[in-house]
Tab-separated table of C-alpha atoms in Angstrom:
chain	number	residue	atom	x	y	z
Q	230	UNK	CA	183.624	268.759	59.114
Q	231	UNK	CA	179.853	269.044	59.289
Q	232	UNK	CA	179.976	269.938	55.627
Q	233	UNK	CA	181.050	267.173	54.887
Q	234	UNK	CA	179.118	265.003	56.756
Q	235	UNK	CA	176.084	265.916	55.226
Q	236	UNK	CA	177.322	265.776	51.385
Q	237	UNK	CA	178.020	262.057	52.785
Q	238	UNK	CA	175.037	259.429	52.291
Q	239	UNK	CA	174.280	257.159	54.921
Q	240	UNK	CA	175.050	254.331	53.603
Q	241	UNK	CA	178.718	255.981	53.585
Q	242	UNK	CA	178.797	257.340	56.871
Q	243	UNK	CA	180.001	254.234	58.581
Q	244	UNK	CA	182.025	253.244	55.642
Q	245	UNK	CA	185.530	251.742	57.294
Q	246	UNK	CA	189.279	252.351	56.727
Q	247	UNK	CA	191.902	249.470	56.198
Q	248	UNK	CA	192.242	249.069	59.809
Q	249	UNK	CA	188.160	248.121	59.515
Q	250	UNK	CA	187.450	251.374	61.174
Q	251	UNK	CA	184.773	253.737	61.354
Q	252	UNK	CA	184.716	257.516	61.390
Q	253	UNK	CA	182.876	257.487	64.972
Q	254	UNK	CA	185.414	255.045	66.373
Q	255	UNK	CA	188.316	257.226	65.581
Q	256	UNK	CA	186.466	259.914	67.015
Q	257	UNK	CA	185.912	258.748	69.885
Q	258	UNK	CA	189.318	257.250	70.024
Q	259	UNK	CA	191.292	260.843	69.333
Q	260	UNK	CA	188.517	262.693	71.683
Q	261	UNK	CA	186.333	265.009	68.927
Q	262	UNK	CA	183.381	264.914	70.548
Q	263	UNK	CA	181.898	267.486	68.154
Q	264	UNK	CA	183.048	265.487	64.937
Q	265	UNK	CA	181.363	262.264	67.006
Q	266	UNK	CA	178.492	264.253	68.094
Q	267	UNK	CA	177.880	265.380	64.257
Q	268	UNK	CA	178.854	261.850	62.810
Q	269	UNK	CA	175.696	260.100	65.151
Q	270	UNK	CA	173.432	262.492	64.131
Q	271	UNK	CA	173.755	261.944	60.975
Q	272	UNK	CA	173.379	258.069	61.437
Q	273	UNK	CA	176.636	256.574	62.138
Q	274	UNK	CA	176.410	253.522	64.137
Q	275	UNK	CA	177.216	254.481	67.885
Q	276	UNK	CA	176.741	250.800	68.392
Q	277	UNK	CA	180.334	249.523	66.347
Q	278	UNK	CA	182.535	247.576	68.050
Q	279	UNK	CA	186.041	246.482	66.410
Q	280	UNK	CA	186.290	242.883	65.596
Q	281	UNK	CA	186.905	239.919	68.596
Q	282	UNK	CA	190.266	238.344	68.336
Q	283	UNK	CA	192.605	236.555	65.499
Q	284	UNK	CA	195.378	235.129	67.662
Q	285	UNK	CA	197.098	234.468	64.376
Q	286	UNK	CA	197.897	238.177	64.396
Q	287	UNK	CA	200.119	238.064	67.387
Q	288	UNK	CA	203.717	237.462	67.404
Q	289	UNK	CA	205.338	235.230	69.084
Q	290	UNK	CA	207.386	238.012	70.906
Q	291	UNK	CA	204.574	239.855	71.768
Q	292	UNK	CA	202.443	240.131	74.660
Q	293	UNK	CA	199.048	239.200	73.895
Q	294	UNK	CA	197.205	241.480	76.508
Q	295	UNK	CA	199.057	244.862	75.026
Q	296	UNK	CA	198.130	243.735	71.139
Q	297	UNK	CA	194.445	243.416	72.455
Q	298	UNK	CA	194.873	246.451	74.309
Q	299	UNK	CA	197.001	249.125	72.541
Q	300	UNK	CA	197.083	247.608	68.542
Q	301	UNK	CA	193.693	245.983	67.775
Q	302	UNK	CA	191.174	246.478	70.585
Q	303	UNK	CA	189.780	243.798	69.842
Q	304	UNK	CA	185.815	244.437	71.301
Q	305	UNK	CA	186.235	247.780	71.591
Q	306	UNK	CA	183.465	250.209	71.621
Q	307	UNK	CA	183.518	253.406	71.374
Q	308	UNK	CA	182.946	254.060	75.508
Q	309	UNK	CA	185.914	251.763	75.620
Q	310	UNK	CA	188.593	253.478	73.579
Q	311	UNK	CA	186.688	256.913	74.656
Q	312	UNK	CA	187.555	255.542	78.598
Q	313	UNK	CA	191.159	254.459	77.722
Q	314	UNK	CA	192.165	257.724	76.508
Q	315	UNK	CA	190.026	259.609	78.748
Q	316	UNK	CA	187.875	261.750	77.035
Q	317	UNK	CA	185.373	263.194	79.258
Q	318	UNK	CA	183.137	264.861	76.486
Q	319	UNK	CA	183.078	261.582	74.230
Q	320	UNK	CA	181.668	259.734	77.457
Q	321	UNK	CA	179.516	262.324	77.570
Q	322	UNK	CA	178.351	262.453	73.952
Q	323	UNK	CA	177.920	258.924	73.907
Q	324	UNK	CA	175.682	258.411	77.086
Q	325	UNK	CA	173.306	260.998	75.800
Q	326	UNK	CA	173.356	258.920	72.674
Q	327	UNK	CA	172.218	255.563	75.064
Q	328	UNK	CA	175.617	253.943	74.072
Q	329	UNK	CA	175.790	250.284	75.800
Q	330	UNK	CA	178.352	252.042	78.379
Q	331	UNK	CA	178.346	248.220	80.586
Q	332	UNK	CA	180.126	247.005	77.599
Q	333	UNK	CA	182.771	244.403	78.276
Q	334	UNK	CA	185.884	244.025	75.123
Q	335	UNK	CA	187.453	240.981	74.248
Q	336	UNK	CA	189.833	240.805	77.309
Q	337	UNK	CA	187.246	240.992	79.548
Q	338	UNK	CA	187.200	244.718	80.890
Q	339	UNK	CA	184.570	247.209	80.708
Q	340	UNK	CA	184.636	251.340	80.512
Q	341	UNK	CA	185.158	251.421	84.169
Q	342	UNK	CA	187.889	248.835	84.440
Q	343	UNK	CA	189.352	250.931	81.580
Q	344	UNK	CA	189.404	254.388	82.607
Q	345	UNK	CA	190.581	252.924	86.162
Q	346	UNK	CA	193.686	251.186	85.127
Q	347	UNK	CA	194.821	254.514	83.013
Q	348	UNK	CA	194.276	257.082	85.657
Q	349	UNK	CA	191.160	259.113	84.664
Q	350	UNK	CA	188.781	260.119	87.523
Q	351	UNK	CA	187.031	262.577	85.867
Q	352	UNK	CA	184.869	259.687	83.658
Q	353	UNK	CA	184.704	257.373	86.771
Q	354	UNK	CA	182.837	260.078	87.956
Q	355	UNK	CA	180.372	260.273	85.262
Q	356	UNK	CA	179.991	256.629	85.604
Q	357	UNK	CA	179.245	256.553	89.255
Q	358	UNK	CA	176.416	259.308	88.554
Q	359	UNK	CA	174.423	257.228	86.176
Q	360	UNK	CA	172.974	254.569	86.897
Q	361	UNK	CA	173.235	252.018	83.910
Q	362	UNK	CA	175.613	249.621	85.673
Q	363	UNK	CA	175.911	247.948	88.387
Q	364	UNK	CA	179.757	249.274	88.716
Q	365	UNK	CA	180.210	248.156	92.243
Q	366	UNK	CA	180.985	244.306	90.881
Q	367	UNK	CA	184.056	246.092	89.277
Q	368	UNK	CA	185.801	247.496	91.931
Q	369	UNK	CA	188.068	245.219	93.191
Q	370	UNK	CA	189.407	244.644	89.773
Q	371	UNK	CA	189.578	248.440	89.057
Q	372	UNK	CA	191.720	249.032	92.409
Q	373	UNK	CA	193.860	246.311	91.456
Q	374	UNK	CA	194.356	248.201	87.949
Q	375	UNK	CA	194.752	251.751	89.683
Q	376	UNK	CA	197.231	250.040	91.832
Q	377	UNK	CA	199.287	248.447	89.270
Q	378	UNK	CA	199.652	251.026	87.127
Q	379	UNK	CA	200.182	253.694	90.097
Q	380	UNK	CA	196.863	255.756	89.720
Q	381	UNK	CA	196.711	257.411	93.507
Q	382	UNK	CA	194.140	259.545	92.100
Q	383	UNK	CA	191.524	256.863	91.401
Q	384	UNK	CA	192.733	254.611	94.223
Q	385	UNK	CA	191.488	257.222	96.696
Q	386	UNK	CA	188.057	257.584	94.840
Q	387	UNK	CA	187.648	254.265	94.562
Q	388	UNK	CA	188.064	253.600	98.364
Q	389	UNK	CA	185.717	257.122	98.977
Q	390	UNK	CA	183.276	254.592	97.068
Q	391	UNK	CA	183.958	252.036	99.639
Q	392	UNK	CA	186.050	249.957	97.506
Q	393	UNK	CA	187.873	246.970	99.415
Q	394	UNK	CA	191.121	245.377	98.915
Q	395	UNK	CA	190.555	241.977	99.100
Q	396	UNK	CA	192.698	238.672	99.190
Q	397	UNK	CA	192.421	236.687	95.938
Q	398	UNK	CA	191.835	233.227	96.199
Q	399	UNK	CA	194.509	231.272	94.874
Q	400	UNK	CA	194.052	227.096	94.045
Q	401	UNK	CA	195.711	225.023	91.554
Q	402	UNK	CA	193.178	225.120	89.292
Q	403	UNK	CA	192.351	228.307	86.851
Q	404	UNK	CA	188.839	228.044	88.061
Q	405	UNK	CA	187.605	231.165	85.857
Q	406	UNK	CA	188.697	229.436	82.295
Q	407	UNK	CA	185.497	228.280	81.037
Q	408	UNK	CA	185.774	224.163	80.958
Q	409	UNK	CA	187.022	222.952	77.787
Q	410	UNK	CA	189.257	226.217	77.061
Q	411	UNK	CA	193.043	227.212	77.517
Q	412	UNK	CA	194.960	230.188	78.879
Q	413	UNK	CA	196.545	231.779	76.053
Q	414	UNK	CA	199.148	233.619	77.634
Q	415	UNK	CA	200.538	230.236	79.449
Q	416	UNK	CA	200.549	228.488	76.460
Q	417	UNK	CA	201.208	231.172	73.829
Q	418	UNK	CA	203.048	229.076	71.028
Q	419	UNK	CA	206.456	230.373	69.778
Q	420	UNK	CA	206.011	230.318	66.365
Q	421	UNK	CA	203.298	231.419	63.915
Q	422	UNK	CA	200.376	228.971	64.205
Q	423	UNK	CA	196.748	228.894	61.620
Q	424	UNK	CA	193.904	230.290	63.394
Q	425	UNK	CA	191.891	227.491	63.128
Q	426	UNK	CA	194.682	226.117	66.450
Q	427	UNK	CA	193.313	228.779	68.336
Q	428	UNK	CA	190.083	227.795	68.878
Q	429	UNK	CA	189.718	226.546	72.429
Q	430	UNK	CA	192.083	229.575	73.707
Q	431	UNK	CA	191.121	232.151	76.090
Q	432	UNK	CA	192.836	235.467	76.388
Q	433	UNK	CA	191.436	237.729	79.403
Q	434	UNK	CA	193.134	240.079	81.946
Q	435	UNK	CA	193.386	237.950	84.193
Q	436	UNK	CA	196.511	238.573	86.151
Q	437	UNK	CA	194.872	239.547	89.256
Q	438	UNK	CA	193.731	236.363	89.549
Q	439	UNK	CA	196.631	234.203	88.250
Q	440	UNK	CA	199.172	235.454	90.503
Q	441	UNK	CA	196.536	235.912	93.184
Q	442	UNK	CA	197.469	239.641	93.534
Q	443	UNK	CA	195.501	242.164	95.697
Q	444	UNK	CA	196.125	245.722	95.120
Q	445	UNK	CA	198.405	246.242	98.124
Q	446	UNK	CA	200.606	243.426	96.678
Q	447	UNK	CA	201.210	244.520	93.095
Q	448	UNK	CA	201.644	248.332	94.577
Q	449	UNK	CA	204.128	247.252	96.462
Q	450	UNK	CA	205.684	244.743	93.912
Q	451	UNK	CA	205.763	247.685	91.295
Q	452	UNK	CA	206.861	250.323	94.197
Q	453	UNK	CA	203.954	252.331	94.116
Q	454	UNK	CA	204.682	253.925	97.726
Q	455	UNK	CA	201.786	256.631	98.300
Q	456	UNK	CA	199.313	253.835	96.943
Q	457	UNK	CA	200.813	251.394	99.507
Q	458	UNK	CA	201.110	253.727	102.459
Q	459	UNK	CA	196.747	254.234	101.337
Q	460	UNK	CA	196.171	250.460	100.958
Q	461	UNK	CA	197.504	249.802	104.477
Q	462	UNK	CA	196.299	252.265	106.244
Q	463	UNK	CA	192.692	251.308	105.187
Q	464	UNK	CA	190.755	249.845	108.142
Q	465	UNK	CA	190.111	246.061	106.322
Q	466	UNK	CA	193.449	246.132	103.797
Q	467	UNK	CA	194.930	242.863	102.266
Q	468	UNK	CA	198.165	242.924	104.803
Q	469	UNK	CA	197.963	239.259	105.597
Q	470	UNK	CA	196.936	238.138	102.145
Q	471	UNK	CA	198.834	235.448	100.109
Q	472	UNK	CA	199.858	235.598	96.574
Q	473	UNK	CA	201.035	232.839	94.197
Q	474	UNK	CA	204.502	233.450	95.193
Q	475	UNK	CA	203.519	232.318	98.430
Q	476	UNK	CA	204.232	236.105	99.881
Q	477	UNK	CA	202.286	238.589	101.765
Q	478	UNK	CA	202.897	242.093	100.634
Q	479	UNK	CA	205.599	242.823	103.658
Q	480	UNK	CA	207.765	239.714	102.282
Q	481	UNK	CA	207.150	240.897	98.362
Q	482	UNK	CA	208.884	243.793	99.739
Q	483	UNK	CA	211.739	242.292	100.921
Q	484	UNK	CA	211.824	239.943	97.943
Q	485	UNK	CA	211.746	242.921	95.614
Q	486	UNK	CA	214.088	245.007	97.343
Q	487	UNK	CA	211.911	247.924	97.546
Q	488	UNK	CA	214.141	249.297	100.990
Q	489	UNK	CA	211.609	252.329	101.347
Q	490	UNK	CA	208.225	250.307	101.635
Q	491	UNK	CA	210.239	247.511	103.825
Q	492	UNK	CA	211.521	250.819	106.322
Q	493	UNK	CA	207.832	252.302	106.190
Q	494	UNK	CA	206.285	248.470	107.218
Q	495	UNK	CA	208.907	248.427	110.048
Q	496	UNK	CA	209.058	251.923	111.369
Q	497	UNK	CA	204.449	251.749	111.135
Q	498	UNK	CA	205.167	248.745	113.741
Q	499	UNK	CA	203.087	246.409	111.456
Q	500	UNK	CA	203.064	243.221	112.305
Q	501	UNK	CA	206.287	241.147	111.252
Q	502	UNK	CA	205.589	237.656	112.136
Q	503	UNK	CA	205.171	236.521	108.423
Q	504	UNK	CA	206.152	233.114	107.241
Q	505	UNK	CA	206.166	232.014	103.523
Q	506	UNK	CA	203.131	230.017	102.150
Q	507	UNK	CA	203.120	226.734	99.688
Q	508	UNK	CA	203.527	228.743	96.185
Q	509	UNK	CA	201.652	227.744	92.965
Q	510	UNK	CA	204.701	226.629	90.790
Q	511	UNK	CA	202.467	226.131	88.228
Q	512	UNK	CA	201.960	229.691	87.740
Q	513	UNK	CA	205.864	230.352	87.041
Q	514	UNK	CA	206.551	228.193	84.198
Q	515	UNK	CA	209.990	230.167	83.058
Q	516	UNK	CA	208.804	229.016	79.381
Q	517	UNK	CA	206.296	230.880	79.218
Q	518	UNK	CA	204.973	234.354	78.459
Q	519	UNK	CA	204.375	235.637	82.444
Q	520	UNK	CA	206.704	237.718	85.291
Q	521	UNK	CA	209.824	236.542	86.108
Q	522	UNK	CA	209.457	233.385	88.587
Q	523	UNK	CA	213.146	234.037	89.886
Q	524	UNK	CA	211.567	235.461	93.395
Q	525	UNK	CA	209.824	233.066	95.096
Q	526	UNK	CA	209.584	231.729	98.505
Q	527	UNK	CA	210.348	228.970	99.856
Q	528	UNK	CA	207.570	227.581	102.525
Q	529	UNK	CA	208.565	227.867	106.204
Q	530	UNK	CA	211.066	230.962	105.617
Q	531	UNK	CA	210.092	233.827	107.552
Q	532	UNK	CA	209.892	237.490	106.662
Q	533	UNK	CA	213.283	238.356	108.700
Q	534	UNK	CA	214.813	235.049	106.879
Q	535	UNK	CA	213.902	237.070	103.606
Q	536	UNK	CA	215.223	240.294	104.293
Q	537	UNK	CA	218.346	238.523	105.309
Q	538	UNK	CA	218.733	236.845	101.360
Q	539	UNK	CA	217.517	240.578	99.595
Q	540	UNK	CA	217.951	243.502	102.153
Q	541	UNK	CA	220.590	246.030	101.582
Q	542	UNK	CA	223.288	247.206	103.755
Q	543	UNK	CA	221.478	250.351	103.631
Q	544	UNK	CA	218.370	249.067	105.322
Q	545	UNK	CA	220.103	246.967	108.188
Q	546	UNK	CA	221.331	250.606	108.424
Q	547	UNK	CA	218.238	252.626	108.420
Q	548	UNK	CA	216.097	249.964	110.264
């Protein structure tokens, strides 16, 4: 490999493939941090990033976060994919190398967020012991992420860094869209559209803050148990907190039928006394591209009025 780096010019080095990519981005992306480490010293451009977004190129069955995410990347850089796939000795290759490592991609997430939501401690660990970034703005988000996609691992370090599960505030209005702009996924068109239609959109990862999700909520919704039994336990924890379904994490658990988490809530003597908030309907259009809107509450109905419509005979069993 270094052979043939150095019969290459420069001018060649960051020459790109038909996917417009560079030999240092797939590097990074596959974890050869020697090829990497061999690429950038002979110039290649540890600064590339992979091109923003062309809406155009998602289908209409598709979901727009995964294309940005798993097929394009669109914004990556190189800390990014290296954080995503969670190689340790890229991160480190490319911090020696005074990569921008605060780097945000087109969805709006950032190495940290990134290694977070796919589980690997190891490089949160490098990140915490530099000092580049301010990473403590990105914690909430990163627990949510951990706790979605059922990280225990980097839940736990996260709260050793005194992360806190917070409620969400939830309005009718999408108060983060920039004025002027639209939510892509709510208003992702169903058949192929010019680019030039997609101007004014906005595509972020932003569910968090759509359904008004803490961490404790979408660990319970996606019966994450060892991350909920955590969440609770923690001394300030998002127990009483409200998401756009109008439901605090005990009644998501009735709603969603998880019988274990609903058992563990009752037999932990938390408190019961939960009553269904006003829900954003807004936020459940069935026409378009989010979760399922078929579990919602209806305002006034209390947490034991909910078990009653989704419990099991099981539970009134075991309870």
């Amino acid at each position: 490999m270094l052979l043939a780096i150095r019969s290459t010019s420069e001018r060649d080095i960051d020459e790109k493939d038909q996917g417009n990519l560079t030999a240092s981005f797939i590097a990074a992306a596959y974890g050869n941090d020697q090829s990497l480490a061999a690429l950038v010293d002979w110039g290649a451009n540890i600064h590339f990033e992979r091109s923003q977004p062309l809406y155009n190129d998602i289908l209409p069955h598709q979901d727009p976060l995964n294309v940005s995410s798993y097929i394009f990347q669109w914004g990556y850089n190189l800390a990014n994919i290296a954080s995503q796939n969670g190689h340790v000795n890229v991160i480190k290759v490319l911090l020696k190398h005074r990569i921008n490592i605060c780097h945000e991609n087109s969805i709006g997430l950032n190495s940290f967020h990134l290694a977070s939501e796919h589980g690997h401690t190891s490089i949160l660990r490098i990140f915490i012991s530099t000092s580049k970034c301010n990473w403590k703005i990105s914690f909430q988000s990163s627990l949510y992420l951990a706790s979605k996609n059922g990280h225990l691992n980097v839940v736990a370090y996260l709260l050793s860094l005194n992360a806190v599960d917070k409620c969400v505030h939830c309005s009718d209005t999408m108060y983060w869209i920039p004025k002027g702009k639209v939510r892509l996924q709510s208003n992702f068109p169903y058949q192929k559209m010019p680019n030039w239609y997609f101007k004014n959109f906005v595509l972020k990862e932003d569910t968090q803050l759509f359904f008004c999700q803490s961490a404790l909520d979408i660990a319970v919704q996606n019966r994450h148990f060892d991350i909920v039994k955590i969440l609770a336990n923690e001394t300030v924890n998002a127990l009483k907190c409200i998401n756009a379904r109008g439901m605090t994490p005990l009644i998501t658990a009735a709603a969603f039928e998880h019988d274990d988490i609903v058992l563990y809530f009752l037999q932990a003597r938390y408190s019961l006394n939960d009553t269904c908030r006003e829900m954003q309907k807004s936020r459940f259009n069935i026409d378009n591209n989010e979760q399922s809107g078929d579990r919602l509450c209806v305002k006034g109905l209390s947490f034991w009025h909910m078990l009653a419509i989704y419990a099991s005979e099981k539970l009134w069993r075991s309870s």
